PDB file of C-alpha atoms in Angstrom:
ATOM      1  CA  UNK A   1     -67.973   1.058 -71.532  1.00 42.00           C
ATOM      2  CA  UNK A   2     -64.475   1.535 -73.008  1.00 48.00           C
ATOM      3  CA  UNK A   3     -62.439  -1.261 -74.499  1.00 50.00           C
ATOM      4  CA  UNK A   4     -59.724  -2.675 -72.231  1.00 51.00           C
ATOM      5  CA  UNK A   5     -56.145  -1.839 -73.275  1.00 48.00           C
ATOM      6  CA  UNK A   6     -55.424  -5.305 -74.678  1.00 51.00           C
ATOM      7  CA  UNK A   7     -58.230  -4.981 -77.236  1.00 53.00           C
ATOM      8  CA  UNK A   8     -60.688  -7.653 -76.115  1.00 54.00           C
ATOM      9  CA  UNK A   9     -64.402  -6.891 -75.943  1.00 52.00           C
ATOM     10  CA  UNK A  10     -66.325  -6.748 -72.677  1.00 67.00           C
ATOM     11  CA  UNK A  11     -66.817 -10.051 -70.864  1.00 70.00           C
ATOM     12  CA  UNK A  12     -70.571 -10.076 -71.425  1.00 78.00           C
ATOM     13  CA  UNK A  13     -70.059  -9.851 -75.170  1.00 85.00           C
ATOM     14  CA  UNK A  14     -67.845 -12.911 -75.474  1.00 89.00           C
ATOM     15  CA  UNK A  15     -70.579 -15.597 -75.664  1.00 90.00           C
ATOM     16  CA  UNK A  16     -72.699 -13.296 -77.811  1.00 91.00           C
ATOM     17  CA  UNK A  17     -69.871 -12.723 -80.293  1.00 92.00           C
ATOM     18  CA  UNK A  18     -69.065 -16.443 -80.516  1.00 92.00           C
ATOM     19  CA  UNK A  19     -72.704 -17.346 -81.180  1.00 92.00           C
ATOM     20  CA  UNK A  20     -73.243 -14.528 -83.686  1.00 93.00           C
ATOM     21  CA  UNK A  21     -70.066 -15.445 -85.545  1.00 94.00           C
ATOM     22  CA  UNK A  22     -71.245 -19.042 -85.996  1.00 93.00           C
ATOM     23  CA  UNK A  23     -74.550 -17.724 -87.356  1.00 94.00           C
ATOM     24  CA  UNK A  24     -72.729 -15.262 -89.617  1.00 94.00           C
ATOM     25  CA  UNK A  25     -70.610 -18.090 -91.060  1.00 93.00           C
ATOM     26  CA  UNK A  26     -73.769 -20.092 -91.785  1.00 94.00           C
ATOM     27  CA  UNK A  27     -75.364 -17.045 -93.414  1.00 93.00           C
ATOM     28  CA  UNK A  28     -72.289 -16.454 -95.581  1.00 93.00           C
ATOM     29  CA  UNK A  29     -72.347 -20.099 -96.694  1.00 92.00           C
ATOM     30  CA  UNK A  30     -76.051 -19.797 -97.524  1.00 93.00           C
ATOM     31  CA  UNK A  31     -75.276 -16.765 -99.686  1.00 93.00           C
ATOM     32  CA  UNK A  32     -72.772 -18.879-101.611  1.00 94.00           C
ATOM     33  CA  UNK A  33     -69.627 -17.309-100.186  1.00 92.00           C
ATOM     34  CA  UNK A  34     -66.704 -19.634 -99.534  1.00 90.00           C
ATOM     35  CA  UNK A  35     -63.201 -19.499 -98.103  1.00 92.00           C
ATOM     36  CA  UNK A  36     -61.655 -16.212 -97.088  1.00 93.00           C
ATOM     37  CA  UNK A  37     -64.484 -14.163 -98.547  1.00 94.00           C
ATOM     38  CA  UNK A  38     -66.992 -15.953 -96.291  1.00 94.00           C
ATOM     39  CA  UNK A  39     -64.762 -15.435 -93.255  1.00 93.00           C
ATOM     40  CA  UNK A  40     -64.352 -11.718 -93.945  1.00 94.00           C
ATOM     41  CA  UNK A  41     -68.099 -11.254 -94.456  1.00 94.00           C
ATOM     42  CA  UNK A  42     -68.842 -13.139 -91.223  1.00 95.00           C
ATOM     43  CA  UNK A  43     -66.254 -11.067 -89.367  1.00 95.00           C
ATOM     44  CA  UNK A  44     -67.777  -7.803 -90.595  1.00 94.00           C
ATOM     45  CA  UNK A  45     -71.310  -8.925 -89.707  1.00 95.00           C
ATOM     46  CA  UNK A  46     -70.194 -10.065 -86.270  1.00 94.00           C
ATOM     47  CA  UNK A  47     -68.436  -6.766 -85.528  1.00 94.00           C
ATOM     48  CA  UNK A  48     -71.475  -4.810 -86.691  1.00 94.00           C
ATOM     49  CA  UNK A  49     -73.943  -6.785 -84.557  1.00 93.00           C
ATOM     50  CA  UNK A  50     -71.639  -6.737 -81.527  1.00 92.00           C
ATOM     51  CA  UNK A  51     -71.306  -2.950 -81.850  1.00 92.00           C
ATOM     52  CA  UNK A  52     -75.082  -2.558 -81.730  1.00 89.00           C
ATOM     53  CA  UNK A  53     -75.328  -4.739 -78.633  1.00 88.00           C
ATOM     54  CA  UNK A  54     -72.373  -3.117 -76.837  1.00 88.00           C
ATOM     55  CA  UNK A  55     -73.439   0.439 -77.550  1.00 87.00           C
ATOM     56  CA  UNK A  56     -69.937   1.241 -78.744  1.00 89.00           C
ATOM     57  CA  UNK A  57     -67.896   0.414 -81.831  1.00 92.00           C
ATOM     58  CA  UNK A  58     -66.498  -3.120 -81.681  1.00 91.00           C
ATOM     59  CA  UNK A  59     -63.745  -3.473 -84.241  1.00 92.00           C
ATOM     60  CA  UNK A  60     -63.175  -6.454 -86.484  1.00 93.00           C
ATOM     61  CA  UNK A  61     -59.763  -6.777 -84.868  1.00 93.00           C
ATOM     62  CA  UNK A  62     -61.367  -7.282 -81.444  1.00 92.00           C
ATOM     63  CA  UNK A  63     -63.650  -9.952 -82.844  1.00 93.00           C
ATOM     64  CA  UNK A  64     -60.772 -11.699 -84.616  1.00 94.00           C
ATOM     65  CA  UNK A  65     -58.622 -11.695 -81.464  1.00 94.00           C
ATOM     66  CA  UNK A  66     -61.460 -13.222 -79.477  1.00 93.00           C
ATOM     67  CA  UNK A  67     -62.096 -15.888 -82.121  1.00 94.00           C
ATOM     68  CA  UNK A  68     -58.415 -16.799 -82.388  1.00 93.00           C
ATOM     69  CA  UNK A  69     -58.050 -16.967 -78.604  1.00 93.00           C
ATOM     70  CA  UNK A  70     -61.052 -19.291 -78.367  1.00 92.00           C
ATOM     71  CA  UNK A  71     -59.785 -21.481 -81.217  1.00 91.00           C
ATOM     72  CA  UNK A  72     -56.353 -21.731 -79.587  1.00 92.00           C
ATOM     73  CA  UNK A  73     -57.882 -22.631 -76.209  1.00 90.00           C
ATOM     74  CA  UNK A  74     -60.087 -25.282 -77.847  1.00 89.00           C
ATOM     75  CA  UNK A  75     -57.097 -26.808 -79.670  1.00 88.00           C
ATOM     76  CA  UNK A  76     -55.050 -26.921 -76.474  1.00 86.00           C
ATOM     77  CA  UNK A  77     -57.951 -28.498 -74.591  1.00 83.00           C
ATOM     78  CA  UNK A  78     -58.465 -31.132 -77.294  1.00 84.00           C
ATOM     79  CA  UNK A  79     -54.745 -31.890 -77.459  1.00 80.00           C
ATOM     80  CA  UNK A  80     -54.564 -32.320 -73.683  1.00 78.00           C
ATOM     81  CA  UNK A  81     -57.215 -35.056 -73.850  1.00 75.00           C
ATOM     82  CA  UNK A  82     -55.292 -37.168 -76.354  1.00 70.00           C
ATOM     83  CA  UNK A  83     -52.216 -39.271 -75.672  1.00 64.00           C
ATOM     84  CA  UNK A  84     -48.976 -37.727 -76.902  1.00 63.00           C
ATOM     85  CA  UNK A  85     -47.704 -39.226 -80.124  1.00 66.00           C
ATOM     86  CA  UNK A  86     -44.098 -40.327 -80.052  1.00 68.00           C
ATOM     87  CA  UNK A  87     -42.104 -39.467 -83.146  1.00 68.00           C
ATOM     88  CA  UNK A  88     -41.174 -42.334 -85.420  1.00 72.00           C
ATOM     89  CA  UNK A  89     -37.429 -42.748 -85.559  1.00 70.00           C
ATOM     90  CA  UNK A  90     -35.302 -44.693 -87.942  1.00 68.00           C
ATOM     91  CA  UNK A  91     -33.386 -47.590 -86.410  1.00 67.00           C
ATOM     92  CA  UNK A  92     -29.856 -46.545 -85.594  1.00 72.00           C
ATOM     93  CA  UNK A  93     -27.255 -47.750 -88.041  1.00 73.00           C
ATOM     94  CA  UNK A  94     -24.169 -49.508 -86.765  1.00 75.00           C
ATOM     95  CA  UNK A  95     -21.221 -47.134 -86.397  1.00 72.00           C
ATOM     96  CA  UNK A  96     -18.706 -47.229 -89.208  1.00 79.00           C
ATOM     97  CA  UNK A  97     -15.199 -48.582 -88.765  1.00 77.00           C
ATOM     98  CA  UNK A  98     -13.887 -45.020 -88.978  1.00 79.00           C
ATOM     99  CA  UNK A  99     -16.062 -43.860 -86.080  1.00 78.00           C
ATOM    100  CA  UNK A 100     -15.155 -46.882 -83.976  1.00 81.00           C
ATOM    101  CA  UNK A 101     -11.482 -46.179 -84.555  1.00 81.00           C
ATOM    102  CA  UNK A 102     -11.939 -42.501 -83.753  1.00 82.00           C
ATOM    103  CA  UNK A 103     -13.788 -43.276 -80.517  1.00 80.00           C
ATOM    104  CA  UNK A 104     -11.093 -45.766 -79.549  1.00 83.00           C
ATOM    105  CA  UNK A 105      -8.302 -43.242 -80.140  1.00 83.00           C
ATOM    106  CA  UNK A 106     -10.146 -40.545 -78.199  1.00 82.00           C
ATOM    107  CA  UNK A 107     -10.726 -42.962 -75.324  1.00 82.00           C
ATOM    108  CA  UNK A 108      -7.076 -44.001 -75.322  1.00 79.00           C
ATOM    109  CA  UNK A 109      -5.965 -40.377 -75.401  1.00 76.00           C
ATOM    110  CA  UNK A 110      -8.174 -39.570 -72.424  1.00 70.00           C
ATOM    111  CA  UNK A 111      -6.798 -42.548 -70.533  1.00 64.00           C
ATOM    112  CA  UNK A 112      -3.244 -41.365 -71.169  1.00 65.00           C
ATOM    113  CA  UNK A 113      -4.020 -37.758 -70.227  1.00 62.00           C
ATOM    114  CA  UNK A 114      -5.752 -38.867 -67.025  1.00 57.00           C
ATOM    115  CA  UNK A 115      -2.620 -40.742 -65.999  1.00 58.00           C
ATOM    116  CA  UNK A 116      -0.516 -37.666 -66.817  1.00 55.00           C
ATOM    117  CA  UNK A 117      -2.231 -35.733 -64.041  1.00 57.00           C
ATOM    118  CA  UNK A 118      -3.643 -32.219 -64.168  1.00 55.00           C
ATOM    119  CA  UNK A 119      -1.183 -31.193 -66.880  1.00 55.00           C
ATOM    120  CA  UNK A 120      -2.743 -33.588 -69.443  1.00 53.00           C
ATOM    121  CA  UNK A 121      -5.632 -32.429 -71.600  1.00 55.00           C
ATOM    122  CA  UNK A 122      -8.192 -34.315 -73.639  1.00 52.00           C
ATOM    123  CA  UNK A 123      -8.335 -33.248 -77.257  1.00 53.00           C
ATOM    124  CA  UNK A 124     -11.322 -34.027 -79.411  1.00 52.00           C
TER     125      UNK A 124
END
């Protein structure tokens, strides 16, 4: 069965690939591989075993896309279950005398221009 155009493996392979990848990560850790090297070895093993099961070549890219999609979906699902965290903000400082004076002059200018009719303009 050919690969769909977006590069994901067949639907029946998805649970198989996820399970085999977990086993491949455990095997890589048992062999003493760590970090990126362990991930690459697990990815290659997963693609190889999935190819045998599918009867067609399953690329490492397909496996990686599936794994990333599942990880993203899991993170979104976990984040949806938690309450949103509000950002911590600093207390607002009192406006300086300069800003108060500036706001006052702008407000006074707008009051004057409003009384001048449509010909008056507010300048900031």
